[in-house]
Amino acid sequence: MSMYRFAKLIFKRWQHWFVVLLLISESPLLMAADDGLNHSLTPRLGERVTAYVSSIVSPDGSGLPNGSGSVTEGKLVYNAKCAACHGVDGKMQSNQIVGGIGSLASERPVVTVGSYWPYATTLFDYIARAMPYGQAKTLSANEVYATTAYVLFLNGIVSEQTRFDATTLLTVDMPNQDGFVELNEIDSNAESGVGKQ
Amino acid sequence: MSDQNDENEIPHAAGNGLMHRRSLLKASALGLAGGFLLPAKADWNSVPGAPQSAYGSPSKFADLQREQTIGHPFGPAAGSSSTPLQSLNGTITPNSLHFERHHAGIPDIDPAQHFLTLYGDLKNSLRFSYESLLAYPMESHKYFLECSGNSYRNTFPTAQDLTAGSLNGLISGAEWTGVPLHYLLDEAGLEKEASWIIAEGADASGHTRSIPLHRMLDGAMVALYQNGEPLRPAQGYPMRLFVPGCEGNISVKWLTALKVQKAPAYTREETSKYTDLLKDGSAEMFSLEMEVKSVITSPSGKMQLNRKGVYEISGMAWSGASTIRAVEVSADGGKTWAKASLQSDNQPNALTRFRIPWQWTGQPGVLQSRAIDHKGNVQPTRDVALKRYSPGSFYHYNGIQSWQVSSDGMVKNVYV
């Protein structure tokens, strides 16, 4: 019997097992075990935390602290701590935060809090975490509510009588709230359409 | 993918002196036939040199400098520096020359006082010290890291006469080592509704980005080492998030918290900044993946060719979507193209070095490179790349870089 015929015979007799072997070797289970991922041999050193204070404020209002602040109070904070960089009217060049509403589709779009930012919570979150520049995270919750109210007032988005708290902040309709297209993150190909031939 | 990019149809040589990528580099016209003169005797031939040192530094003769950009009235603490691509070769960016971009300076963090807290839609909120993370299983991978604003100066109306690094140096290649994030998320236990993770930095800007869970489970790590040594402060010491293939700023430096939730937080850095305004006034959000791109680093802007003859055209290519499949090079401003050779250890989401020999006859020409990835994405021309967004929008620019070589040998950034 030639080697070829011998091999053929063996294959014929065992072909079902070859299929099974092939399936096993291609199975995600075995591959996962193979590359060492998802194994449970980690030291599990995370300490339980029960009282972590989140800094993240989302459009559903999660993360908003207690407290409140008005446009009138915000004007005092703004003029003392923000106007030097943003201008008393919020229109200082390169730090402009006021104006430009309706300009986004023009040849010279003016991108500001009023014309571009989608949610009032975005403004609250950013003032609380990063402003005033050089003294980040020093404003009280009341001051952040107040400054948020004043910046939106300067933009003509809320009235002079406005007072924000964790409930009223969520009622603001920002002009560009619907102006964003969220790229489909599930299909990573969707983002790489440029230059596709 | 058009046939034009078919393996068999791309020529291996092209106009204005591009040679087959496997051509043997012969001695140039200057010739080496005259034999070698003995070098003049120098001090280092006979006198002992400097002693060893605790931490090394480059030769004083090597010109290695990051160009620093202070494009903001708040000054250098809100600035950037770019990697001098024209001075480097290979695919690894030395840690001291890694580009920097930060929104509120580089914090000087004591790792003993720094913690990473995982909270939100998790069965348990957990806090990890730096020391505890060092005990976890780690992985090492070579990845590129590119700022979404890289090459923004090439979106300006007139071409800036600058070096490859000044124009395109907000890109690096490094070996990143850290703890795969899925270990920590497994330990905390994801709730069913978990879909996004908000990563937060401990710096004064409290830099914060929302990242889809699937990216965090697949390839993201808490990076602790860069090119073998602990992260530098400018790169996030003691720990940073690293999300391969994505715009640099989502790999949050000085990582201190990961909040798991159903929806994005829509922070300032993913709405006001790092969104891409389109001509109709709408804007793309969560454009996280970096597009296919390449740049020739030699010869490149501000260099001077001081002889005719054979040069190696060399550069880097990368894609956030895939591995690099091919890089084509033109020496005649895009009329004809030839395939460059790629380094053999080409990896997904990593820099790839390409090289091709070129015979410069003294004629003017324009050098270009065009990368193609394994998903079929082709690096666009500048015109095509600019059409994607509103004028003035400058993130995610991946147009072809053109270097003009004039007859006097000067190399200069041009638009063609």
Coordinates of C-alpha atoms in Angstrom, one line a residue, chain B residues 187-396:
Chain B
E187 CA -13.7 42.4 39.2
A188 CA -16.2 45.2 39.8
G189 CA -19.0 43.4 37.9
L190 CA -20.7 45.3 35.0
E191 CA -24.4 45.8 35.3
K192 CA -26.6 44.9 32.4
E193 CA -27.3 48.5 31.3
A194 CA -23.6 49.5 31.2
S195 CA -22.9 50.9 27.8
W196 CA -20.4 53.8 28.2
I197 CA -17.5 54.6 30.5
I198 CA -16.6 58.1 31.4
A199 CA -12.9 58.4 32.0
E200 CA -11.6 61.3 34.2
G201 CA -8.1 62.7 34.7
A202 CA -6.7 64.0 38.0
D203 CA -5.2 67.2 36.4
A204 CA -6.5 70.7 36.9
S205 CA -8.6 70.4 33.7
G206 CA -10.3 67.3 35.0
H207 CA -10.2 66.1 31.5
T208 CA -13.2 63.8 30.9
R209 CA -14.3 61.7 28.0
S210 CA -17.1 59.2 27.4
I211 CA -16.0 56.0 25.6
P212 CA -18.2 53.2 24.3
L213 CA -18.0 50.1 26.5
H214 CA -17.0 47.8 23.5
R215 CA -13.8 49.8 23.0
M216 CA -13.0 49.6 26.7
L217 CA -13.5 45.8 26.8
D218 CA -11.5 45.2 23.6
G219 CA -8.0 46.4 23.7
A220 CA -8.1 49.3 26.2
M221 CA -5.7 49.2 29.1
V222 CA -4.6 51.1 32.2
A223 CA -1.1 51.9 30.9
L224 CA 1.6 52.1 33.5
Y225 CA 4.8 51.8 31.3
Q226 CA 5.9 53.4 28.1
N227 CA 8.8 52.0 26.1
G228 CA 9.7 49.9 29.2
E229 CA 9.9 52.7 31.8
P230 CA 7.1 54.1 34.0
L231 CA 5.0 56.7 32.2
R232 CA 6.5 60.2 32.1
P233 CA 4.5 62.9 33.9
A234 CA 3.6 64.5 30.6
Q235 CA 2.1 61.1 29.5
G236 CA 0.0 60.5 32.5
Y237 CA 2.2 59.3 35.4
P238 CA 1.3 57.3 37.3
M239 CA -1.4 55.9 35.0
R240 CA -3.3 56.6 31.9
L241 CA -6.1 55.1 29.9
F242 CA -4.9 53.7 26.5
V243 CA -7.5 53.1 23.8
P244 CA -5.8 51.8 20.6
G245 CA -6.5 53.4 17.3
C246 CA -8.4 56.4 18.7
E247 CA -7.8 60.1 19.0
G248 CA -5.2 60.7 21.7
N249 CA -7.4 62.7 24.1
I250 CA -9.6 59.7 24.9
S251 CA -6.6 57.9 26.3
V252 CA -7.1 60.0 29.4
K253 CA -3.9 60.8 31.3
W254 CA -3.5 60.9 35.1
L255 CA -6.5 58.6 35.1
T256 CA -8.4 58.7 38.4
A257 CA -11.9 57.6 37.8
L258 CA -14.0 55.5 35.4
K259 CA -17.7 55.9 35.7
V260 CA -19.9 53.3 34.0
Q261 CA -23.3 54.5 32.8
K262 CA -26.0 53.9 30.2
A263 CA -25.3 57.0 28.1
P264 CA -22.4 59.4 27.4
A265 CA -21.9 62.3 29.8
Y266 CA -21.6 64.8 26.9
T267 CA -18.7 66.6 28.6
R268 CA -17.1 69.8 27.3
E269 CA -14.3 67.8 25.7
E270 CA -16.7 65.7 23.5
T271 CA -19.1 68.5 22.6
S272 CA -17.5 72.0 22.6
K273 CA -14.1 70.4 21.6
Y274 CA -13.2 67.3 19.7
T275 CA -16.4 67.3 17.5
D276 CA -16.2 68.0 13.8
L277 CA -18.3 70.7 12.3
L278 CA -19.8 69.9 8.9
K279 CA -20.7 72.4 6.2
D280 CA -24.4 72.2 7.0
G281 CA -23.8 73.4 10.5
S282 CA -24.3 70.0 12.2
A283 CA -21.3 68.4 13.9
E284 CA -20.0 64.8 14.2
M285 CA -19.6 63.6 17.7
F286 CA -17.6 60.6 19.0
S287 CA -15.4 60.5 15.9
L288 CA -13.0 58.5 17.9
E289 CA -11.1 56.4 15.4
M290 CA -8.1 58.0 13.7
E291 CA -8.1 57.6 9.9
V292 CA -5.5 56.1 7.6
K293 CA -2.5 58.4 7.1
S294 CA 1.1 58.6 6.3
V295 CA 3.9 61.1 6.1
I296 CA 7.3 61.1 4.5
T297 CA 9.8 62.1 7.2
S298 CA 12.9 62.1 5.0
P299 CA 13.4 64.0 2.8
S300 CA 11.0 66.4 4.4
G301 CA 10.3 70.1 5.1
K302 CA 13.3 72.5 5.7
M303 CA 15.8 69.8 4.7
Q304 CA 18.4 70.5 2.1
L305 CA 19.6 67.9 -0.4
N306 CA 23.2 68.8 -1.0
R307 CA 24.1 66.3 -3.7
K308 CA 22.4 64.6 -6.6
G309 CA 22.1 60.8 -6.5
V310 CA 20.4 58.1 -4.5
Y311 CA 18.3 58.8 -1.4
E312 CA 16.0 56.7 0.6
I313 CA 12.6 58.1 0.9
S314 CA 11.3 57.0 4.3
G315 CA 8.3 57.7 6.4
M316 CA 5.5 56.4 8.7
A317 CA 2.0 55.1 8.1
W318 CA -0.8 54.2 10.4
S319 CA -4.5 53.5 10.6
G320 CA -6.9 53.4 13.6
A321 CA -9.1 51.0 11.6
S322 CA -6.6 48.2 10.8
T323 CA -3.1 47.3 9.7
I324 CA -1.4 49.1 6.9
R325 CA -1.7 47.2 3.7
A326 CA 0.4 49.3 1.4
V327 CA 2.1 52.7 1.1
E328 CA 2.6 54.2 -2.3
V329 CA 5.1 57.0 -3.0
S330 CA 5.1 59.6 -5.8
A331 CA 8.0 61.8 -6.7
D332 CA 6.1 63.7 -9.4
G333 CA 3.2 65.2 -7.3
G334 CA 0.9 62.3 -7.6
K335 CA 1.1 61.6 -11.4
T336 CA 2.7 58.2 -10.9
W337 CA 3.1 56.1 -7.8
A338 CA 5.3 53.2 -6.8
K339 CA 5.0 50.8 -3.9
A340 CA 7.3 51.3 -1.0
S341 CA 8.5 48.5 1.2
L342 CA 7.0 48.1 4.6
Q343 CA 8.7 46.9 7.7
S344 CA 8.0 43.2 8.5
D345 CA 6.4 43.5 11.9
N346 CA 3.5 45.6 10.7
Q347 CA 0.8 45.6 13.5
P348 CA -2.7 46.9 13.8
N349 CA -3.0 50.4 15.2
A350 CA 0.7 50.8 15.2
L351 CA 3.2 52.9 13.2
T352 CA 4.7 51.2 10.1
R353 CA 7.9 52.4 8.6
F354 CA 8.0 52.5 4.8
R355 CA 11.0 53.0 2.6
I356 CA 11.8 53.3 -1.1
P357 CA 15.0 54.3 -3.0
W358 CA 14.9 57.5 -5.1
Q359 CA 17.4 58.8 -7.6
W360 CA 17.4 62.6 -7.5
T361 CA 18.7 64.0 -10.7
G362 CA 18.5 67.7 -9.7
Q363 CA 15.0 68.1 -11.3
P364 CA 12.3 69.7 -9.2
G365 CA 9.6 67.3 -7.9
V366 CA 7.0 66.8 -5.3
L367 CA 7.3 63.8 -2.9
Q368 CA 4.1 62.3 -1.6
S369 CA 3.0 59.2 0.2
R370 CA -0.4 57.5 0.3
A371 CA -1.3 54.9 2.8
I372 CA -3.9 52.1 2.3
D373 CA -5.1 49.9 5.2
H374 CA -6.5 46.4 5.3
K375 CA -10.1 47.7 5.4
G376 CA -9.6 49.3 2.1
N377 CA -9.4 52.9 3.4
V378 CA -7.1 55.0 1.2
Q379 CA -5.5 58.2 2.5
P380 CA -7.2 61.1 0.6
T381 CA -5.7 64.1 -1.1
R382 CA -5.7 67.4 0.8
D383 CA -8.6 68.6 -1.3
V384 CA -10.7 65.6 -0.6
A385 CA -9.8 65.6 3.1
L386 CA -10.8 69.3 3.5
K387 CA -14.2 68.8 1.8
R388 CA -15.2 66.5 4.7
Y389 CA -15.7 69.3 7.3
S390 CA -16.7 72.9 7.7
P391 CA -13.9 75.5 6.9
G392 CA -12.0 76.1 10.1
S393 CA -12.7 72.6 11.5
F394 CA -9.3 71.1 11.9
Y395 CA -9.5 67.7 13.7
H396 CA -9.1 64.4 11.9

